[in-house]
Amino acid sequence: MELHVRYEGDDDPEKCTARKLARFGLVTLHRSARATPPGIVLDPFAERALSPADAAPDTAEDSTDGGRETDTGVRDRLVALDCSWETAEAEAFRLRGPHRALPFLVAGNPVSYGTPFRLNTAEAFAGALVVLGHRERAEELLSKFRWGHTFLELNEEPLRRYAAAADSTEVVAIQQEYLDAGE
């Protein structure tokens, strides 16, 4: 699965997880929405939750997709937005592809540790990859950070449950259980 980042460059370069992942050749940075290829856009403002149903079909199934190669290509790419929270909604709107929100997950990074829904770019990609059935790839990304294992440990149960869900509706129902438990 290709990983692309619409990169604004307004974060501290020393703390920017997108830049670090790019240095390791694990993601591709793009300086404009136009240069960013279409893919599943990780958008915290999206109305639909990411689910395993968003994953590209297996190769064996691709031959029966009615020639919708473009749709399959989009589902083979994740696109994250790396910018300040103040401009995130406007910038995400410009990105092409189906927009999906990550369900309830807790940050494991030192800046936002323990804060729900406040993930950095590496955590957002890792969470999405696990939900879409690519846990090994998520572990590879997070291995580049001292705190990476913490994100997976904090979210082990919800990630497992989201990855087993049938669709977005089921993911939202699982998420609601965690939100209700926190009240």
Short mmCIF file of C-alpha atoms in Angstrom, two decimals:
data_model
loop_
_atom_site.label_atom_id
_atom_site.label_comp_id
_atom_site.label_asym_id
_atom_site.label_seq_id
_atom_site.Cartn_x
_atom_site.Cartn_y
_atom_site.Cartn_z
CA MET A 1 0.00 0.00 0.00
CA GLU A 2 1.42 3.37 -1.04
CA LEU A 3 1.59 6.08 1.61
CA HIS A 4 1.40 9.74 0.55
CA VAL A 5 1.46 12.90 2.63
CA ARG A 6 0.15 16.33 1.67
CA TYR A 7 2.87 18.17 3.51
CA GLU A 8 2.44 21.78 4.62
CA GLY A 9 5.75 22.05 6.47
CA ASP A 10 4.38 24.15 9.32
CA ASP A 11 5.47 21.78 12.11
CA ASP A 12 8.76 21.63 13.98
CA PRO A 13 11.01 19.69 11.55
CA GLU A 14 12.61 17.82 14.47
CA LYS A 15 9.22 16.47 15.61
CA CYS A 16 7.61 15.93 12.21
CA THR A 17 6.84 12.23 11.81
CA ALA A 18 5.99 12.60 8.10
CA ARG A 19 9.45 13.98 7.31
CA LYS A 20 11.12 11.21 9.28
CA LEU A 21 9.12 8.53 7.46
CA ALA A 22 10.04 10.17 4.14
CA ARG A 23 13.76 10.09 5.07
CA PHE A 24 13.40 6.31 5.47
CA GLY A 25 11.63 6.05 2.11
CA LEU A 26 8.38 4.87 3.73
CA VAL A 27 6.15 7.74 2.55
CA THR A 28 6.15 10.27 -0.27
CA LEU A 29 5.73 13.96 0.58
CA HIS A 30 3.77 16.32 -1.70
CA ARG A 31 3.81 20.11 -1.41
CA SER A 32 0.39 20.71 -3.00
CA ALA A 33 -3.01 19.06 -3.14
CA ARG A 34 -2.71 18.92 -6.92
CA ALA A 35 0.55 16.96 -6.73
CA THR A 36 -0.91 14.51 -4.23
CA PRO A 37 -2.31 11.39 -5.94
CA PRO A 38 -5.85 10.29 -5.15
CA GLY A 39 -6.21 7.72 -2.41
CA ILE A 40 -8.11 7.00 0.77
CA VAL A 41 -7.80 10.35 2.52
CA LEU A 42 -7.38 10.16 6.29
CA ASP A 43 -9.57 13.09 7.21
CA PRO A 44 -10.53 13.72 10.86
CA PHE A 45 -13.54 15.71 9.62
CA ALA A 46 -14.91 12.96 7.31
CA GLU A 47 -18.43 11.71 7.89
CA ARG A 48 -17.57 8.06 7.27
CA ALA A 49 -15.23 5.94 9.40
CA LEU A 50 -12.40 3.93 7.89
CA SER A 51 -13.16 0.21 7.87
CA PRO A 52 -11.79 -3.01 6.37
CA ALA A 53 -14.40 -2.59 3.61
CA ASP A 54 -12.28 0.32 2.29
CA ALA A 55 -9.33 -1.99 1.55
CA ALA A 56 -8.45 -2.86 -2.02
CA PRO A 57 -9.68 -6.29 -3.06
CA ASP A 58 -7.22 -9.15 -3.16
CA THR A 59 -5.35 -9.63 -6.44
CA ALA A 60 -7.48 -12.67 -7.25
CA GLU A 61 -10.60 -10.52 -7.04
CA ASP A 62 -9.16 -7.68 -9.15
CA SER A 63 -9.91 -9.46 -12.39
CA THR A 64 -13.63 -9.38 -11.60
CA ASP A 65 -13.88 -5.71 -10.68
CA GLY A 66 -15.43 -4.75 -14.00
CA GLY A 67 -12.34 -2.90 -15.13
CA ARG A 68 -12.45 -0.33 -12.31
CA GLU A 69 -8.67 -0.21 -12.07
CA THR A 70 -8.79 3.42 -11.00
CA ASP A 71 -10.95 2.59 -7.97
CA THR A 72 -8.61 -0.23 -6.98
CA GLY A 73 -5.60 2.08 -7.41
CA VAL A 74 -7.18 4.66 -5.13
CA ARG A 75 -7.81 1.99 -2.51
CA ASP A 76 -4.14 0.94 -2.74
CA ARG A 77 -3.08 4.39 -1.48
CA LEU A 78 -3.43 6.13 1.85
CA VAL A 79 -3.15 9.91 1.92
CA ALA A 80 -2.54 11.83 5.13
CA LEU A 81 -2.49 15.55 5.68
CA ASP A 82 0.43 16.92 7.69
CA CYS A 83 -0.43 20.48 8.69
CA SER A 84 -1.62 22.52 11.65
CA TRP A 85 -5.02 21.65 13.07
CA GLU A 86 -6.15 25.21 12.24
CA THR A 87 -5.91 24.59 8.48
CA ALA A 88 -6.64 20.85 8.42
CA GLU A 89 -10.31 20.96 7.44
CA ALA A 90 -9.82 23.31 4.49
CA GLU A 91 -6.72 21.47 3.23
CA ALA A 92 -8.28 18.00 3.55
CA PHE A 93 -11.23 19.15 1.45
CA ARG A 94 -8.87 19.70 -1.50
CA LEU A 95 -7.51 16.15 -1.53
CA ARG A 96 -8.92 13.69 -4.06
CA GLY A 97 -10.30 10.30 -3.08
CA PRO A 98 -12.76 8.90 -0.56
CA HIS A 99 -12.40 10.69 2.77
CA ARG A 100 -12.43 8.52 5.89
CA ALA A 101 -12.08 9.34 9.58
CA LEU A 102 -10.07 7.13 11.86
CA PRO A 103 -12.13 5.74 14.72
CA PHE A 104 -11.34 6.31 18.40
CA LEU A 105 -7.62 5.80 18.98
CA VAL A 106 -5.34 7.24 21.64
CA ALA A 107 -2.04 8.95 20.86
CA GLY A 108 1.10 7.19 22.07
CA ASN A 109 3.57 9.90 21.09
CA PRO A 110 5.19 12.06 23.79
CA VAL A 111 3.57 15.30 22.56
CA SER A 112 -0.08 14.13 22.71
CA TYR A 113 0.24 10.98 24.85
CA GLY A 114 -3.12 9.63 25.97
CA THR A 115 -5.17 12.14 24.00
CA PRO A 116 -7.96 10.55 21.95
CA PHE A 117 -8.18 11.45 18.25
CA ARG A 118 -5.00 13.59 18.40
CA LEU A 119 -2.67 11.39 16.37
CA ASN A 120 0.43 12.44 14.51
CA THR A 121 0.92 11.40 10.89
CA ALA A 122 2.83 8.20 11.71
CA GLU A 123 0.14 7.09 14.17
CA ALA A 124 -2.65 7.91 11.70
CA PHE A 125 -0.99 5.80 9.00
CA ALA A 126 -0.30 2.97 11.45
CA GLY A 127 -3.88 2.94 12.73
CA ALA A 128 -5.26 2.96 9.19
CA LEU A 129 -2.90 0.20 8.07
CA VAL A 130 -3.99 -2.06 10.95
CA VAL A 131 -7.68 -1.46 10.23
CA LEU A 132 -7.08 -2.26 6.54
CA GLY A 133 -5.26 -5.52 7.38
CA HIS A 134 -1.61 -4.41 7.08
CA ARG A 135 -0.40 -4.72 10.68
CA GLU A 136 3.18 -5.66 9.73
CA ARG A 137 3.48 -2.49 7.68
CA ALA A 138 2.15 -0.46 10.62
CA GLU A 139 4.78 -2.02 12.87
CA GLU A 140 7.47 -1.19 10.30
CA LEU A 141 6.45 2.49 10.27
CA LEU A 142 6.27 2.77 14.04
CA SER A 143 9.61 0.99 14.53
CA LYS A 144 11.28 4.25 13.44
CA PHE A 145 10.11 5.97 16.64
CA ARG A 146 11.10 5.19 20.24
CA TRP A 147 7.45 5.54 21.28
CA GLY A 148 6.01 3.62 18.31
CA HIS A 149 5.31 0.42 20.21
CA THR A 150 3.36 2.48 22.79
CA PHE A 151 0.75 3.48 20.21
CA LEU A 152 0.09 -0.16 19.29
CA GLU A 153 0.02 -1.24 22.95
CA LEU A 154 -2.43 1.50 23.99
CA ASN A 155 -4.75 0.71 21.07
CA GLU A 156 -4.32 -3.08 20.83
CA GLU A 157 -7.92 -4.00 21.61
CA PRO A 158 -9.73 -1.32 19.59
CA LEU A 159 -7.46 -1.85 16.57
CA ARG A 160 -8.11 -5.60 16.69
CA ARG A 161 -11.86 -5.01 16.86
CA TYR A 162 -11.91 -2.37 14.12
CA ALA A 163 -9.88 -4.65 11.83
CA ALA A 164 -12.47 -7.41 12.34
CA ALA A 165 -15.45 -5.15 11.60
CA ALA A 166 -17.43 -5.66 8.43
CA ASP A 167 -17.99 -2.01 7.51
CA SER A 168 -18.01 1.61 8.63
CA THR A 169 -21.29 1.22 10.54
CA GLU A 170 -19.81 -1.57 12.65
CA VAL A 171 -16.62 0.43 13.27
CA VAL A 172 -18.72 3.37 14.51
CA ALA A 173 -20.69 1.05 16.84
CA ILE A 174 -17.42 -0.30 18.29
CA GLN A 175 -16.09 3.23 18.66
CA GLN A 176 -19.25 4.25 20.52
CA GLU A 177 -18.60 1.53 23.12
CA TYR A 178 -15.23 3.14 23.91
CA LEU A 179 -16.70 6.63 24.00
CA ASP A 180 -19.53 5.51 26.30
CA ALA A 181 -17.06 3.76 28.62
CA GLY A 182 -15.10 7.01 28.96
CA GLU A 183 -18.09 9.01 30.21
#
